[in-house]
Coordinates of C-alpha atoms in Angstrom, one line a residue:
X1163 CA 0.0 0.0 0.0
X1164 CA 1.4 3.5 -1.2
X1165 CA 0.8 6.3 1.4
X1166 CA 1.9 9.2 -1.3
X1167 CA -1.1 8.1 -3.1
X1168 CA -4.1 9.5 -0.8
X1169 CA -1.7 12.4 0.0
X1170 CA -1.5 13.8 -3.7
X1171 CA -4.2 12.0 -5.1
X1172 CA -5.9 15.5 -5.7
X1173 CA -3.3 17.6 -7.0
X1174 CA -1.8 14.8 -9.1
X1175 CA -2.6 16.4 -12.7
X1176 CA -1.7 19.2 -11.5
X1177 CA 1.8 18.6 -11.0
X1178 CA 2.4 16.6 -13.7
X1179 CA 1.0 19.2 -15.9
X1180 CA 3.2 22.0 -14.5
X1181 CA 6.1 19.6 -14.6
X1182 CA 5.5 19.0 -18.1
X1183 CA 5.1 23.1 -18.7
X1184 CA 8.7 23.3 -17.2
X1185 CA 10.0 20.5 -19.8
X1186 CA 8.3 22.5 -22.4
X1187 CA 9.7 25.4 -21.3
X1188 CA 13.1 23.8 -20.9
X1189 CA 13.1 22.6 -24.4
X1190 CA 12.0 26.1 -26.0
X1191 CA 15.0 27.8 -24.4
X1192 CA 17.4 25.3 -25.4
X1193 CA 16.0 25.2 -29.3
X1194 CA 16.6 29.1 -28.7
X1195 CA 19.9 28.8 -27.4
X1196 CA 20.7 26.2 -30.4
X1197 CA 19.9 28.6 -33.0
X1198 CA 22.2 31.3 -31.7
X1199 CA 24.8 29.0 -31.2
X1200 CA 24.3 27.9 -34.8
X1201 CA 24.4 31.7 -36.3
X1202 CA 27.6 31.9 -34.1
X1203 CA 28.5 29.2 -35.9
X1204 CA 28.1 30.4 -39.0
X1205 CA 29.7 33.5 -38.4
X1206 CA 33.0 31.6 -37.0
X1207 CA 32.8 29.4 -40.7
X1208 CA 36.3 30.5 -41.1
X1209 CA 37.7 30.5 -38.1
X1210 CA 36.8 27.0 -37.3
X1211 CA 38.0 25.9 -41.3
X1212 CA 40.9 27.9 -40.5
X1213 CA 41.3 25.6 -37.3
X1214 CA 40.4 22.3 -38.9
X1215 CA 43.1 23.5 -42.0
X1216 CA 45.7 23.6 -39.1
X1217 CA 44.7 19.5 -37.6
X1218 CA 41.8 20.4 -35.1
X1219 CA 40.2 17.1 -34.8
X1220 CA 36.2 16.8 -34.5
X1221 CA 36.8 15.8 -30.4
X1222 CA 38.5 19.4 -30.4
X1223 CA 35.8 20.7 -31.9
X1224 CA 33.1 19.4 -29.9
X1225 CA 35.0 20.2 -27.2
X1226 CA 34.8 23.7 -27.6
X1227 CA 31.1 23.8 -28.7
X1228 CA 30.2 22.0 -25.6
X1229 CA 31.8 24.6 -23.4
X1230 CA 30.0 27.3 -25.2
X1231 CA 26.9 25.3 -24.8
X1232 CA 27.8 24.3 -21.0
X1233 CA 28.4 28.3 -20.3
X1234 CA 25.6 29.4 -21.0
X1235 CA 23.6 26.5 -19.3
X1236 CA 25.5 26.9 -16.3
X1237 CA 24.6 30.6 -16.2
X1238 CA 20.3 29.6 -16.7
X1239 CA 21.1 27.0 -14.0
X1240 CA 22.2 28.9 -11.6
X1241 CA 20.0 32.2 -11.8
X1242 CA 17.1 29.1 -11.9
X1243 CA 18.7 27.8 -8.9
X1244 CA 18.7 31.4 -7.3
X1245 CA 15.8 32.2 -8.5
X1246 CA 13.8 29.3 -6.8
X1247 CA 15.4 30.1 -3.2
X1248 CA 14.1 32.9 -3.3
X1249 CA 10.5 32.3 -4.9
X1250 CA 9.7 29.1 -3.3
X1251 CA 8.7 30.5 0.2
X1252 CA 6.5 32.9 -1.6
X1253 CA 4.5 30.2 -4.0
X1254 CA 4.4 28.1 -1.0
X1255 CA 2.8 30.7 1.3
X1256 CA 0.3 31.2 -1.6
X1257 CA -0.5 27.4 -2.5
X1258 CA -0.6 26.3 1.0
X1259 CA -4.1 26.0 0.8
X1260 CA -3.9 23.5 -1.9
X1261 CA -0.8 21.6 -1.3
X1262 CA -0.6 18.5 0.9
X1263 CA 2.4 18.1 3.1
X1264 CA 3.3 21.9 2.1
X1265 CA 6.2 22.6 4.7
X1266 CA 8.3 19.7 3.3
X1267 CA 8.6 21.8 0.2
X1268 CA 12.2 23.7 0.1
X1269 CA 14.8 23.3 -2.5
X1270 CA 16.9 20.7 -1.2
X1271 CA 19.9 18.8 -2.3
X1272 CA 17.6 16.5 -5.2
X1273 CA 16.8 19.8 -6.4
X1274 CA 20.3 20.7 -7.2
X1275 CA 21.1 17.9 -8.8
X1276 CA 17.9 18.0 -10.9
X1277 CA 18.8 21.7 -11.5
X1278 CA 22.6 20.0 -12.6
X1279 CA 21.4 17.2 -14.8
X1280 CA 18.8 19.6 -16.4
X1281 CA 22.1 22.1 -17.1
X1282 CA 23.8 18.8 -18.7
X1283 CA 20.5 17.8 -20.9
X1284 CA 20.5 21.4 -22.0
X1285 CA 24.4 21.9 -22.7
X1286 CA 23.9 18.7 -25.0
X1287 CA 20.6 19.7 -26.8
X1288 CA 21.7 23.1 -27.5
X1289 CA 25.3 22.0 -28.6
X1290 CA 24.2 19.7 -31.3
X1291 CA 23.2 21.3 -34.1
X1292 CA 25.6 24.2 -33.8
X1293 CA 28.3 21.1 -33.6
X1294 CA 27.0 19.3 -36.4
X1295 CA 27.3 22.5 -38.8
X1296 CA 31.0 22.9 -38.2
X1297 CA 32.0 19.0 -38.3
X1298 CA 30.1 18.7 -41.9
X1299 CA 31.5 22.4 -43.5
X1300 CA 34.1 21.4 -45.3
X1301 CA 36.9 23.8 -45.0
X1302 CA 38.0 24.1 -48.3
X1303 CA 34.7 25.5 -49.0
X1304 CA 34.7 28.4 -46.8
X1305 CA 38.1 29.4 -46.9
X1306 CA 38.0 29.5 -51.1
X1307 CA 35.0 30.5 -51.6
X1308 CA 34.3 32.7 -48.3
X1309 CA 31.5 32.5 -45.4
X1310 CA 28.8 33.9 -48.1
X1311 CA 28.9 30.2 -50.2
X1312 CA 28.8 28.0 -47.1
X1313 CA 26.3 29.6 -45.2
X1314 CA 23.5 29.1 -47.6
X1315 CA 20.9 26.5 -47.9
X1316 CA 22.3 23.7 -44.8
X1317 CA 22.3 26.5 -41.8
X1318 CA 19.0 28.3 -43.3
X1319 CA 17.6 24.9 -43.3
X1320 CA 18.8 24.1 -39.8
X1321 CA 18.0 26.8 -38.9
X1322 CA 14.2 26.9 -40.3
X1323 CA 14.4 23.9 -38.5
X1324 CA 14.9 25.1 -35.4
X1325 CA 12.4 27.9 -35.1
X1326 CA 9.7 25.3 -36.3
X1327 CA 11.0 23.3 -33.1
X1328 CA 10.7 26.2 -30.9
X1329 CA 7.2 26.9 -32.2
X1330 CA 5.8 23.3 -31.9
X1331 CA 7.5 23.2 -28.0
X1332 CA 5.5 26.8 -27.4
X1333 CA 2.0 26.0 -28.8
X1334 CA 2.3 22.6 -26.8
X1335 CA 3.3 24.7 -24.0
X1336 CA 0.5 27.0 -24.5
X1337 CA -2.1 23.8 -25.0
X1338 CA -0.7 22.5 -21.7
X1339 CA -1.1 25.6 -19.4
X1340 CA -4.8 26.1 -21.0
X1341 CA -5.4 22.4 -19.5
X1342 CA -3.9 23.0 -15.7
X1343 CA -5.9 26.3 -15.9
X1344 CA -9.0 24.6 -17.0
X1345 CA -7.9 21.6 -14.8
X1346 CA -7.5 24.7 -11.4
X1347 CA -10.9 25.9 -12.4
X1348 CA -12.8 22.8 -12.2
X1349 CA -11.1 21.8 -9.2
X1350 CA -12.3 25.5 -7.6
X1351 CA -16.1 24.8 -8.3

């Protein structure tokens, strides 16, 4: 017999809606973060042809794309982190009324390393198609020919690609907060 289940029978849907909205969320911001990285990467064309022209090796270059990518996750992960010190005393003292259990809720050491893992997951996400441009640009190309020829059809394409992402991620995003605010209003009545 499972005690957590007659505990958060009630607000079950709830939270697995707004967890889902965060993953949502999550996934919109690294498909953003991807497609600057990728017109950074098209910008660096010949830098990085310049680099693979002197030996850099694919590991070298993923290397350094995952650094970018792991900066600026690190950053989100830590102003989230900051962020939800801060707030979660507030949200509490306004859920209480609906929350089981509600002063067992602080951010806690499983929060940190979901906050952690959640920085990885987004480093790799956002890396990948930024990383993928420079490994398949030949260099040849770029330094003959100059950034103009190579960064024509594949990064618009990837590109296009990536703002349809975004926009899927965002109208399911939208679809699932009109369901937890249909969901809190039926649960009010």
């Amino acid at each position: 017999f499972d005690l957590r289940e007659p505990v958060i029978r009630g607000i079950r849907p709830t939270l697995l809606l707004l967890f889902a909205a965060s993953g949502l969320l999550l996934l919109i911001a690294c498909a953003t973060t991807a497609w600057l990285l990728l017109l950074q990467s098209v910008a660096r064309a010949r830098e990085t042809a310049t680099r693979v022209a002197l030996g850099a090796s694919r590991m070298q270059l993923a290397v350094q794309h995952l650094a970018e990518g792991l900066l600026i996750a690190s950053i989100g992960a830590a102003l989230g982190v900051v962020l939800s010190v801060v707030l979660t005393p507030t949200i509490v003292s306004m859920a209480a009324d609906y929350l089981p259990r509600v002063d067992e809720i602080v951010v806690d050491r499983a929060v940190l390393l979901f906050a952690l893992l959640s920085a990885v997951l987004a480093t790799l996400l956002s890396s990948v198609a930024p990383l993928r441009y420079a490994t398949r640009t030949a260099p040849a190309d770029v330094l003959n020919e100059g950034l103009r020829a190579t960064a024509g059809s594949r990064s618009r394409r990837a590109s296009h690609g990536l703002v349809v992402v975004e926009i899927a991620f965002a109208f399911a995003l939208l679809a699932s907060s009109a369901v937890l605010i249909e969901h809190a209003q039926q649960r009010d009545e």
